[in-house]
Short mmCIF file of C-alpha atoms in Angstrom, two decimals:
data_model
loop_
_atom_site.label_atom_id
_atom_site.label_comp_id
_atom_site.label_asym_id
_atom_site.label_seq_id
_atom_site.Cartn_x
_atom_site.Cartn_y
_atom_site.Cartn_z
CA UNK D 13 -4.81 41.98 -35.40
CA UNK D 14 -8.51 42.96 -35.28
CA UNK D 15 -11.85 41.79 -36.66
CA UNK D 16 -15.31 43.43 -36.72
CA UNK D 17 -18.57 42.23 -35.28
CA UNK D 18 -21.23 42.12 -38.01
CA UNK D 19 -23.89 43.73 -35.75
CA UNK D 20 -22.23 46.88 -34.41
CA UNK D 21 -18.97 47.08 -36.38
CA UNK D 22 -17.05 47.69 -33.11
CA UNK D 23 -13.51 46.34 -33.34
CA UNK D 24 -12.74 43.24 -31.26
CA UNK D 25 -9.09 42.80 -30.35
CA UNK D 26 -7.77 39.25 -30.63
CA UNK D 27 -4.62 38.69 -28.53
CA UNK D 28 -1.47 37.70 -30.40
CA UNK D 29 -0.77 34.08 -29.45
CA UNK D 30 2.98 34.77 -29.60
CA UNK D 31 2.96 37.90 -27.47
CA UNK D 32 4.77 37.68 -24.10
CA UNK D 33 2.46 37.27 -21.08
CA UNK D 34 1.45 40.40 -19.26
CA UNK D 35 3.71 41.16 -16.29
CA UNK D 36 2.41 39.80 -13.00
CA UNK D 37 1.49 41.97 -10.07
CA UNK D 38 4.53 41.96 -7.72
CA UNK D 39 2.19 41.52 -4.77
CA UNK D 40 0.84 38.29 -6.29
CA UNK D 41 4.38 37.04 -6.94
CA UNK D 42 5.31 37.76 -3.34
CA UNK D 43 2.19 36.01 -2.03
CA UNK D 44 3.00 32.91 -4.11
CA UNK D 45 6.58 32.87 -2.80
CA UNK D 46 5.35 33.19 0.76
CA UNK D 47 2.99 30.23 0.25
CA UNK D 48 5.84 28.19 -1.20
CA UNK D 49 8.17 29.00 1.71
CA UNK D 50 5.49 28.07 4.25
CA UNK D 51 4.86 24.83 2.32
CA UNK D 52 8.59 24.06 2.42
CA UNK D 53 8.57 24.35 6.21
CA UNK D 54 5.55 22.04 6.43
CA UNK D 55 7.32 19.57 4.14
CA UNK D 56 10.39 19.59 6.39
CA UNK D 57 8.08 18.96 9.34
CA UNK D 58 6.58 15.98 7.46
CA UNK D 59 3.13 17.57 7.17
CA UNK D 60 2.83 16.59 3.53
CA UNK D 61 -0.90 17.07 2.99
CA UNK D 62 -0.76 20.59 4.40
CA UNK D 63 2.32 21.29 2.29
CA UNK D 64 0.43 20.20 -0.83
CA UNK D 65 -2.36 22.65 -0.03
CA UNK D 66 0.09 25.55 0.13
CA UNK D 67 2.06 24.49 -2.95
CA UNK D 68 -1.31 24.42 -4.71
CA UNK D 69 -1.98 27.96 -3.52
CA UNK D 70 1.39 29.06 -4.90
CA UNK D 71 0.64 27.37 -8.23
CA UNK D 72 -2.78 28.99 -8.46
CA UNK D 73 -1.20 32.39 -7.90
CA UNK D 74 1.78 31.87 -10.21
CA UNK D 75 1.53 28.75 -12.38
CA UNK D 76 4.65 29.59 -14.39
CA UNK D 77 7.17 28.62 -11.68
CA UNK D 78 8.57 25.12 -12.27
CA UNK D 79 9.78 24.80 -8.68
CA UNK D 80 6.23 25.03 -7.32
CA UNK D 81 5.17 22.07 -9.43
CA UNK D 82 8.36 20.16 -8.62
CA UNK D 83 7.98 20.70 -4.88
CA UNK D 84 4.37 19.58 -4.95
CA UNK D 85 5.46 16.46 -6.84
CA UNK D 86 7.91 15.71 -4.02
CA UNK D 87 5.12 15.98 -1.45
CA UNK D 88 2.87 13.72 -3.53
CA UNK D 89 5.67 11.13 -3.62
CA UNK D 90 5.85 11.17 0.18
CA UNK D 91 2.12 10.41 0.27
CA UNK D 92 2.55 7.66 -2.37
CA UNK D 93 0.40 9.62 -4.83
CA UNK D 94 2.69 8.71 -7.68
CA UNK D 95 0.28 9.47 -10.51
CA UNK D 96 -0.17 13.04 -9.26
CA UNK D 97 3.61 13.34 -8.85
CA UNK D 98 4.18 12.29 -12.47
CA UNK D 99 1.69 14.91 -13.70
CA UNK D 100 3.28 17.69 -11.63
CA UNK D 101 6.82 16.74 -12.64
CA UNK D 102 5.80 16.76 -16.30
CA UNK D 103 4.36 20.25 -15.88
CA UNK D 104 7.58 21.42 -14.21
CA UNK D 105 9.76 20.19 -17.09
CA UNK D 106 7.32 21.64 -19.62
CA UNK D 107 7.75 25.06 -17.99
CA UNK D 108 11.52 24.72 -17.68
CA UNK D 109 13.17 21.92 -19.70
CA UNK D 110 16.39 22.44 -17.70
CA UNK D 111 14.71 22.02 -14.32
CA UNK D 112 16.56 18.86 -13.29
CA UNK D 113 14.39 18.08 -10.26
CA UNK D 114 11.39 17.70 -12.55
CA UNK D 115 13.06 14.71 -14.21
CA UNK D 116 14.18 13.44 -10.80
CA UNK D 117 10.67 13.55 -9.41
CA UNK D 118 9.09 11.90 -12.41
CA UNK D 119 11.78 9.22 -12.38
CA UNK D 120 11.22 8.60 -8.66
CA UNK D 121 7.46 8.25 -9.17
CA UNK D 122 7.87 5.91 -12.14
CA UNK D 123 10.36 3.79 -10.20
CA UNK D 124 8.00 3.54 -7.21
CA UNK D 125 5.28 2.30 -9.58
CA UNK D 126 7.64 -0.35 -10.95
CA UNK D 127 7.86 1.41 -14.33
CA UNK D 128 11.62 1.07 -14.49
CA UNK D 129 12.04 1.75 -18.20
CA UNK D 130 10.20 5.08 -17.92
CA UNK D 131 12.21 5.94 -14.82
CA UNK D 132 15.44 5.18 -16.66
CA UNK D 133 14.45 7.49 -19.50
CA UNK D 134 13.81 10.34 -17.05
CA UNK D 135 17.06 9.81 -15.18
CA UNK D 136 19.08 9.73 -18.40
CA UNK D 137 17.47 13.01 -19.42
CA UNK D 138 18.41 14.51 -16.07
CA UNK D 139 21.97 13.18 -16.42
CA UNK D 140 22.43 15.23 -19.59
CA UNK D 141 21.77 18.36 -17.51
CA UNK D 142 23.74 17.31 -14.41
CA UNK D 143 26.11 14.47 -15.35
CA UNK D 144 28.15 14.71 -12.12
CA UNK D 145 25.30 14.77 -9.60
CA UNK D 146 26.20 11.90 -7.18
CA UNK D 147 22.62 11.11 -6.13
CA UNK D 148 21.53 11.03 -9.76
CA UNK D 149 24.42 8.71 -10.70
CA UNK D 150 23.44 6.33 -7.87
CA UNK D 151 19.79 6.30 -8.92
CA UNK D 152 20.72 5.85 -12.57
CA UNK D 153 22.88 2.82 -11.75
CA UNK D 154 20.14 1.28 -9.59
CA UNK D 155 17.53 1.85 -12.27
CA UNK D 156 19.72 0.34 -14.99
CA UNK D 157 20.16 -2.72 -12.78
CA UNK D 158 16.39 -3.09 -12.37
CA UNK D 159 15.78 -2.75 -16.11
CA UNK D 160 18.36 -5.49 -16.79
CA UNK D 161 16.73 -7.70 -14.16
CA UNK D 162 13.31 -7.10 -15.67
CA UNK D 163 14.53 -8.01 -19.16
CA UNK D 164 16.17 -11.16 -17.79
CA UNK D 165 12.96 -12.20 -16.03
CA UNK D 166 10.91 -11.50 -19.16
CA UNK D 167 13.27 -13.69 -21.20
CA UNK D 168 12.89 -16.56 -18.72
CA UNK D 169 9.17 -16.11 -18.07
CA UNK D 170 7.02 -19.23 -18.26
CA UNK D 171 3.49 -18.83 -19.68
CA UNK D 172 0.91 -18.68 -16.90
CA UNK D 173 -0.76 -21.89 -18.08
CA UNK D 174 2.55 -23.77 -17.71
CA UNK D 175 3.51 -22.43 -14.28
CA UNK D 176 3.90 -25.04 -11.54
CA UNK D 177 2.83 -24.49 -7.94
CA UNK D 178 5.91 -23.88 -5.79
CA UNK D 179 4.13 -24.94 -2.62
CA UNK D 180 2.75 -28.14 -4.18
CA UNK D 181 6.21 -29.25 -5.26
CA UNK D 182 8.14 -27.93 -2.25
CA UNK D 183 10.54 -30.49 -0.75
CA UNK D 184 10.97 -29.70 2.92
CA UNK D 185 13.10 -32.73 3.73
CA UNK D 186 16.25 -30.59 3.80
CA UNK D 187 14.77 -28.73 6.78
CA UNK D 188 13.49 -31.78 8.65
CA UNK D 189 16.44 -32.02 10.99
CA UNK D 190 15.99 -29.52 13.81
CA UNK D 191 19.48 -28.63 15.01
CA UNK D 192 20.32 -28.95 18.72
CA UNK D 193 21.38 -25.30 18.64
CA UNK D 194 17.79 -24.23 17.90
CA UNK D 195 16.18 -23.11 21.15
CA UNK D 196 13.01 -21.57 19.72
CA UNK D 197 9.43 -22.90 19.81
CA UNK D 198 8.58 -26.21 18.16
CA UNK D 199 5.36 -27.41 16.59
CA UNK D 200 3.68 -30.54 17.86
CA UNK D 201 4.34 -33.69 15.84
CA UNK D 202 7.12 -34.58 13.44
CA UNK D 203 8.04 -34.31 9.78
CA UNK D 204 6.98 -37.93 9.25
CA UNK D 205 3.64 -37.70 11.05
CA UNK D 206 2.87 -34.04 10.30
CA UNK D 207 3.03 -30.88 12.35
CA UNK D 208 0.18 -29.29 14.31
CA UNK D 209 -0.09 -25.65 15.32
CA UNK D 210 -0.96 -25.07 18.98
CA UNK D 211 -1.77 -22.05 21.13
CA UNK D 212 1.45 -22.63 23.06
CA UNK D 213 3.54 -22.59 19.86
CA UNK D 214 1.91 -19.40 18.57
CA UNK D 215 2.38 -17.53 21.84
CA UNK D 216 6.00 -18.68 22.10
CA UNK D 217 6.60 -17.70 18.46
CA UNK D 218 5.29 -14.18 19.09
CA UNK D 219 7.65 -13.84 22.05
CA UNK D 220 10.52 -15.13 19.93
CA UNK D 221 9.76 -12.39 17.40
CA UNK D 222 9.55 -9.79 20.16
CA UNK D 223 13.11 -10.79 21.08
CA UNK D 224 14.15 -10.32 17.42
CA UNK D 225 14.74 -14.01 16.79
CA UNK D 226 13.34 -16.12 13.96
CA UNK D 227 11.65 -19.49 14.06
CA UNK D 228 13.12 -22.57 12.40
CA UNK D 229 12.70 -22.65 8.62
CA UNK D 230 10.85 -25.98 8.86
CA UNK D 231 8.12 -24.43 10.99
CA UNK D 232 8.04 -21.23 8.95
CA UNK D 233 7.46 -23.17 5.73
CA UNK D 234 4.86 -25.31 7.50
CA UNK D 235 2.86 -22.21 8.49
CA UNK D 236 2.92 -20.92 4.91
CA UNK D 237 1.92 -24.27 3.44
CA UNK D 238 -0.92 -24.90 5.87
CA UNK D 239 -2.20 -21.31 5.54
CA UNK D 240 -2.16 -21.57 1.74
CA UNK D 241 -4.20 -24.77 1.89
CA UNK D 242 -6.76 -23.04 4.11
CA UNK D 243 -6.92 -19.77 2.14
CA UNK D 244 -7.47 -21.57 -1.16
CA UNK D 245 -10.76 -22.94 0.15
CA UNK D 246 -12.20 -19.46 0.72
CA UNK D 247 -14.25 -17.46 -1.79
CA UNK D 248 -12.98 -14.16 -3.15
CA UNK D 249 -15.61 -12.44 -0.98
CA UNK D 250 -16.01 -13.95 2.48
CA UNK D 251 -19.32 -13.52 4.33
CA UNK D 252 -19.00 -13.17 8.11
CA UNK D 253 -21.90 -13.32 10.57
CA UNK D 254 -21.49 -11.35 13.83
CA UNK D 255 -24.06 -12.49 16.42
CA UNK D 256 -26.00 -9.80 18.27
CA UNK D 257 -24.07 -10.41 21.49
CA UNK D 258 -20.62 -10.43 19.83
CA UNK D 259 -18.24 -7.86 18.40
CA UNK D 260 -15.78 -7.74 15.48
CA UNK D 261 -12.65 -5.60 14.98
CA UNK D 262 -11.34 -4.31 11.65
CA UNK D 263 -7.72 -3.16 11.35
CA UNK D 264 -6.13 -1.42 8.38
CA UNK D 265 -2.59 -1.43 7.02
CA UNK D 266 0.09 -2.70 9.43
CA UNK D 267 3.00 -2.54 6.95
CA UNK D 268 5.57 -4.57 8.84
CA UNK D 269 5.19 -2.61 12.10
CA UNK D 270 5.18 -5.70 14.33
CA UNK D 271 5.50 -3.89 17.64
CA UNK D 272 2.50 -1.71 16.80
CA UNK D 273 0.59 -4.89 15.93
CA UNK D 274 1.40 -6.22 19.40
CA UNK D 275 0.13 -2.94 20.82
CA UNK D 276 -3.20 -3.42 19.02
CA UNK D 277 -3.49 -6.80 20.70
CA UNK D 278 -2.50 -5.31 24.07
CA UNK D 279 -5.27 -2.71 23.70
CA UNK D 280 -7.95 -4.93 22.20
CA UNK D 281 -7.00 -8.53 23.06
CA UNK D 282 -5.47 -11.34 21.03
CA UNK D 283 -7.53 -12.95 18.24
CA UNK D 284 -9.85 -15.67 19.56
CA UNK D 285 -13.35 -17.00 18.88
CA UNK D 286 -14.68 -14.38 21.32
CA UNK D 287 -12.49 -11.61 19.89
CA UNK D 288 -12.44 -11.91 16.08
CA UNK D 289 -10.48 -9.64 13.73
CA UNK D 290 -10.14 -8.69 10.11
CA UNK D 291 -6.79 -7.32 8.92
CA UNK D 292 -7.51 -5.43 5.73
CA UNK D 293 -4.38 -5.87 3.59
CA UNK D 294 -0.87 -4.41 3.39
CA UNK D 295 0.56 -6.58 6.14
CA UNK D 296 4.07 -6.33 4.66
CA UNK D 297 6.56 -3.90 3.05
CA UNK D 298 7.85 -0.54 4.30
CA UNK D 299 8.25 -1.62 7.93
CA UNK D 300 11.21 -3.92 8.61
CA UNK D 301 9.38 -6.51 10.71
CA UNK D 302 7.13 -7.77 7.93
CA UNK D 303 8.09 -11.43 8.42
CA UNK D 304 7.04 -11.22 12.06
CA UNK D 305 3.73 -9.59 11.14
CA UNK D 306 2.76 -12.05 8.43
CA UNK D 307 3.75 -15.14 10.41
CA UNK D 308 1.84 -13.92 13.48
CA UNK D 309 -1.30 -13.26 11.42
CA UNK D 310 -1.10 -16.54 9.52
CA UNK D 311 -0.52 -18.50 12.74
CA UNK D 312 -3.62 -17.01 14.37
CA UNK D 313 -5.54 -17.66 11.15
CA UNK D 314 -4.61 -21.35 11.40
CA UNK D 315 -5.32 -21.45 15.13
CA UNK D 316 -8.74 -19.76 14.84
CA UNK D 317 -9.86 -19.85 11.18
CA UNK D 318 -13.19 -18.15 11.92
CA UNK D 319 -11.70 -15.55 14.26
CA UNK D 320 -8.97 -14.01 12.13
CA UNK D 321 -9.70 -12.88 8.59
CA UNK D 322 -7.26 -11.43 6.08
CA UNK D 323 -7.93 -9.57 2.85
CA UNK D 324 -5.35 -8.86 0.19
CA UNK D 325 -3.79 -5.41 -0.17
CA UNK D 326 -1.91 -3.91 -3.08
CA UNK D 327 1.36 -4.68 -1.26
CA UNK D 328 0.63 -8.40 -1.23
CA UNK D 329 2.07 -8.58 -4.75
CA UNK D 330 5.28 -9.44 -6.52
CA UNK D 331 5.92 -5.99 -7.98
CA UNK D 332 5.51 -4.19 -4.64
CA UNK D 333 7.48 -6.73 -2.60
CA UNK D 334 10.49 -6.44 -4.89
CA UNK D 335 10.73 -2.70 -4.32
CA UNK D 336 9.43 -2.01 -0.81
CA UNK D 337 11.38 -4.50 1.25
CA UNK D 338 9.48 -7.74 1.85
CA UNK D 339 11.50 -9.81 -0.64
CA UNK D 340 14.77 -8.58 0.82
CA UNK D 341 13.61 -9.18 4.39
CA UNK D 342 12.48 -12.76 3.70
CA UNK D 343 15.80 -13.54 1.99
CA UNK D 344 17.75 -12.02 4.90
CA UNK D 345 15.80 -13.81 7.64
CA UNK D 346 14.95 -17.08 5.86
CA UNK D 347 15.76 -17.74 2.17
CA UNK D 348 14.84 -17.05 -1.45
CA UNK D 349 12.62 -20.13 -1.80
CA UNK D 350 10.32 -18.68 0.83
CA UNK D 351 9.87 -15.54 -1.30
CA UNK D 352 8.28 -17.66 -4.03
CA UNK D 353 6.10 -19.41 -1.45
CA UNK D 354 4.79 -16.11 -0.13
CA UNK D 355 3.95 -14.94 -3.66
CA UNK D 356 1.75 -17.97 -4.12
CA UNK D 357 0.21 -17.55 -0.67
CA UNK D 358 -0.66 -13.90 -1.34
CA UNK D 359 -2.51 -14.89 -4.51
CA UNK D 360 -4.83 -17.03 -2.37
CA UNK D 361 -5.90 -14.18 -0.07
CA UNK D 362 -9.58 -13.15 -0.41
CA UNK D 363 -10.35 -9.70 -1.83
CA UNK D 364 -13.21 -8.63 0.44
CA UNK D 365 -15.29 -9.49 3.50
CA UNK D 366 -18.98 -8.69 4.03
CA UNK D 367 -20.09 -8.28 7.66
CA UNK D 368 -23.69 -9.27 8.44
CA UNK D 369 -24.65 -8.40 4.87
CA UNK D 370 -24.41 -4.72 5.81
CA UNK D 371 -20.75 -3.65 5.76
CA UNK D 372 -18.33 -4.38 2.93
CA UNK D 373 -14.60 -4.33 3.76
CA UNK D 374 -11.89 -4.31 1.10
CA UNK D 375 -8.45 -2.76 0.89
CA UNK D 376 -8.72 -0.10 -1.83
CA UNK D 377 -12.14 0.91 -3.03
CA UNK D 378 -14.85 0.80 -5.64
CA UNK D 379 -14.89 0.11 -9.32
CA UNK D 380 -14.37 1.67 -12.70
CA UNK D 381 -17.63 0.31 -14.04
CA UNK D 382 -21.20 0.71 -12.79
CA UNK D 383 -23.45 -2.13 -11.65
CA UNK D 384 -20.75 -4.25 -9.94
CA UNK D 385 -22.44 -6.64 -7.51
CA UNK D 386 -21.20 -8.66 -4.57
CA UNK D 387 -21.59 -11.74 -6.74
CA UNK D 388 -19.24 -10.16 -9.30
CA UNK D 389 -16.61 -9.87 -6.56
CA UNK D 390 -17.25 -13.46 -5.51
CA UNK D 391 -16.64 -14.61 -9.09
CA UNK D 392 -13.25 -12.88 -9.48
CA UNK D 393 -10.42 -15.30 -10.24
CA UNK D 394 -7.99 -13.92 -7.67
CA UNK D 395 -5.28 -16.58 -7.91
CA UNK D 396 -2.81 -14.39 -9.80
CA UNK D 397 -0.78 -11.23 -9.55
CA UNK D 398 -3.04 -8.15 -9.56
CA UNK D 399 -3.96 -7.01 -13.08
CA UNK D 400 -3.71 -3.36 -14.18
CA UNK D 401 -7.47 -2.95 -14.55
CA UNK D 402 -10.76 -4.57 -13.60
CA UNK D 403 -12.53 -5.43 -10.35
CA UNK D 404 -9.49 -6.98 -8.68
CA UNK D 405 -7.25 -4.01 -9.50
CA UNK D 406 -9.78 -1.49 -8.21
CA UNK D 407 -10.46 -3.48 -5.04
CA UNK D 408 -6.76 -3.23 -4.19
CA UNK D 409 -5.89 0.26 -5.49
CA UNK D 410 -8.87 2.66 -5.68
CA UNK D 411 -9.31 5.70 -3.42
CA UNK D 412 -12.29 7.86 -2.43
CA UNK D 413 -12.41 11.46 -3.65
CA UNK D 414 -14.39 14.60 -2.80
CA UNK D 415 -14.98 15.02 -6.53
CA UNK D 416 -18.18 13.42 -7.88
CA UNK D 417 -17.99 10.55 -10.34
CA UNK D 418 -14.83 8.73 -11.33
CA UNK D 419 -11.54 10.53 -11.89
CA UNK D 420 -7.96 9.40 -12.63
CA UNK D 421 -6.10 8.05 -9.63
CA UNK D 422 -3.50 10.21 -7.91
CA UNK D 423 -1.52 6.97 -7.51
CA UNK D 424 -1.21 6.22 -11.21
CA UNK D 425 -3.07 2.91 -10.72
CA UNK D 426 -6.80 2.32 -10.19
CA UNK D 427 -9.19 5.27 -9.90
CA UNK D 428 -10.66 7.86 -7.55
CA UNK D 429 -14.42 7.68 -6.89
CA UNK D 430 -16.87 10.20 -5.46
CA UNK D 431 -19.64 9.89 -2.91
CA UNK D 432 -22.20 9.40 -5.66
CA UNK D 433 -20.36 6.24 -6.73
CA UNK D 434 -20.25 5.05 -3.12
CA UNK D 435 -23.97 5.71 -2.60
CA UNK D 436 -24.96 4.01 -5.84
CA UNK D 437 -22.88 0.89 -5.13
CA UNK D 438 -24.02 0.50 -1.54
CA UNK D 439 -27.68 1.08 -2.33
CA UNK D 440 -27.65 -1.32 -5.29
CA UNK D 441 -26.12 -4.06 -3.13
CA UNK D 442 -28.25 -3.50 -0.02
CA UNK D 443 -25.24 -2.34 2.00
CA UNK D 444 -24.94 0.44 4.57
CA UNK D 445 -21.22 1.09 4.81
CA UNK D 446 -17.92 0.63 2.98
CA UNK D 447 -14.74 0.18 5.06
CA UNK D 448 -11.38 0.40 3.35
CA UNK D 449 -7.74 1.13 4.22
CA UNK D 450 -4.85 1.91 1.84
CA UNK D 451 -4.25 5.54 2.94
CA UNK D 452 -2.45 7.19 5.85
CA UNK D 453 -4.83 9.25 7.96
CA UNK D 454 -3.72 11.80 10.56
CA UNK D 455 -6.04 10.37 13.23
CA UNK D 456 -5.77 6.77 12.00
CA UNK D 457 -9.22 6.87 10.43
CA UNK D 458 -11.53 9.15 8.46
CA UNK D 459 -15.27 9.10 7.77
CA UNK D 460 -16.28 10.40 4.33
CA UNK D 461 -19.01 10.31 1.69
CA UNK D 462 -21.88 11.35 3.95
CA UNK D 463 -20.83 8.88 6.61
CA UNK D 464 -21.03 5.85 4.33
CA UNK D 465 -17.29 5.31 3.82
CA UNK D 466 -14.60 4.74 6.45
CA UNK D 467 -10.84 4.59 5.92
CA UNK D 468 -8.94 2.84 8.73
CA UNK D 469 -5.13 2.77 8.89
CA UNK D 470 -3.34 0.85 11.66
CA UNK D 471 0.35 1.75 11.19
CA UNK D 472 1.00 4.74 13.51
CA UNK D 473 3.89 7.08 12.71
CA UNK D 474 4.06 5.33 9.35
CA UNK D 475 7.65 4.60 8.32
CA UNK D 476 8.81 6.42 11.49
CA UNK D 477 8.17 9.75 9.83
CA UNK D 478 4.50 10.57 9.21
CA UNK D 479 3.48 11.35 12.80
CA UNK D 480 0.01 9.87 12.28
CA UNK D 481 -1.99 7.90 14.79
CA UNK D 482 -3.16 4.37 14.11
CA UNK D 483 -6.72 3.16 14.56
CA UNK D 484 -9.01 0.17 14.51
CA UNK D 485 -12.79 0.02 14.31
CA UNK D 486 -15.07 -2.29 16.29
CA UNK D 487 -18.60 -3.32 15.32
CA UNK D 488 -21.17 -4.81 17.69
CA UNK D 489 -23.37 -7.39 16.02
CA UNK D 490 -26.62 -5.99 17.37
CA UNK D 491 -26.34 -2.61 15.61
CA UNK D 492 -23.19 -2.62 13.39
CA UNK D 493 -22.35 0.95 14.41
CA UNK D 494 -18.61 1.66 14.06
CA UNK D 495 -16.64 2.48 17.24
CA UNK D 496 -13.11 3.84 16.78
CA UNK D 497 -10.01 3.39 18.90
CA UNK D 498 -6.92 5.46 18.08
CA UNK D 499 -3.41 4.83 19.35
CA UNK D 500 0.12 6.16 18.98
CA UNK D 501 3.26 4.36 17.89
CA UNK D 502 5.21 2.36 20.45
CA UNK D 503 9.01 1.99 20.57
CA UNK D 504 10.59 -0.66 18.41
CA UNK D 505 14.12 -2.08 18.06
CA UNK D 506 16.65 0.08 16.28
CA UNK D 507 15.97 -1.16 12.79
CA UNK D 508 14.88 1.60 10.43
CA UNK D 509 11.87 1.20 8.12
CA UNK D 510 12.73 0.23 4.54
CA UNK D 511 15.92 -1.43 5.79
CA UNK D 512 15.44 -4.23 3.23
CA UNK D 513 13.93 -2.09 0.44
CA UNK D 514 15.49 -1.24 -2.90
CA UNK D 515 18.29 1.24 -2.26
CA UNK D 516 16.87 3.59 -4.90
CA UNK D 517 14.06 4.49 -2.52
CA UNK D 518 16.45 5.71 0.15
CA UNK D 519 16.88 8.97 -1.74
CA UNK D 520 13.17 9.63 -2.20
#
């Protein structure tokens, strides 16, 4: 088919939309395959970011190969970039509708995001292609169970306005009798007169946890109840003053890695009025010592309210805890009532901390809309499960990006924001620096956006497989310049990460 230009009457050839694509240069095909094979080796070695770079190279060279997209989706899943994994898996199945791993990957990503109905649809599609695949049958059964549970919960759901506080109505009398067989630490006081937390109890509790023992349910519930009462009094954005002659330490995600938390305290000292800390969300899930982590942090918060601060992470939420292990761990070590108590406690956690009016610390990142102020964060009604959009959602889920402006999140929730967004927000609010967590970093921390944004992550060798270092950052009050300490993982008891998580995730 041809047309003529009105000026010179030279024919212009218009390609036939239905014509087969021109054959690729064999050298380009070979280069793409080589990139894919090298990426596969990096994936096996758990170098997922590097693997993504090489899968991307293979895709750029030969975008018509479904396996390149599917493999990159698998690497994104390992890095918890579920939104990017969904997009790649969709592209893989678009290229080859019979490419079963494309449906697998998309189903895995949807399941990890708690989108069980979408995951079920993908797995059923895959089952039509491979009905006898044992891993697929297992995942399909698990997903069907979650969809049934979700429908049951939706049928029984009480409107938010009618919900009753579990902690306010909690009857602890059934736990008042401390059995003679209990040899662990005891709080001062009694059930009748009230219990008091002491330094001696907290230190003994930490040692009990180190020995892989639990504390009595009566004391565990008491810690939760007292901590909830304290946290409820705090604003959604807490202002902290660091005197010129004092310092302040910020830690990122700990994710149930209790023995690495103890190592932080061995390196940097226990929390005290002279050694204050902020733990910036994601205390629980993934690691299998989440109960020990959260009780240790809450106990120090009660012991030294002005010396240990806690901000909420995206994993301090009902949807995450159901999937990633915290619910199962609490039920195994204590009971199901405590799960409900923790949900209410997590909803009382502040969203951000401002240090000396110069450094803002929150778990995720910045916001979908312009002109958000610190007062807007202070006014957020945080006493609820995280919504799917708005300031609270972004504070828990957003990530920085090298791309200017705001772009869709690779996680499938929140957004990605560029250095221009960071600069504009900080300048408008008279701030110098943004500190956030939420992402694994090879060295435990990363400085981005022209030095005005820091990510700090404090769970080394995350999930016993990432090989990353952990880090914390210390500020001195007189100059507020960040000083970084990195550290490696320490040995822990032979309990694998995700031991209490949904069994679906074991195959991801």
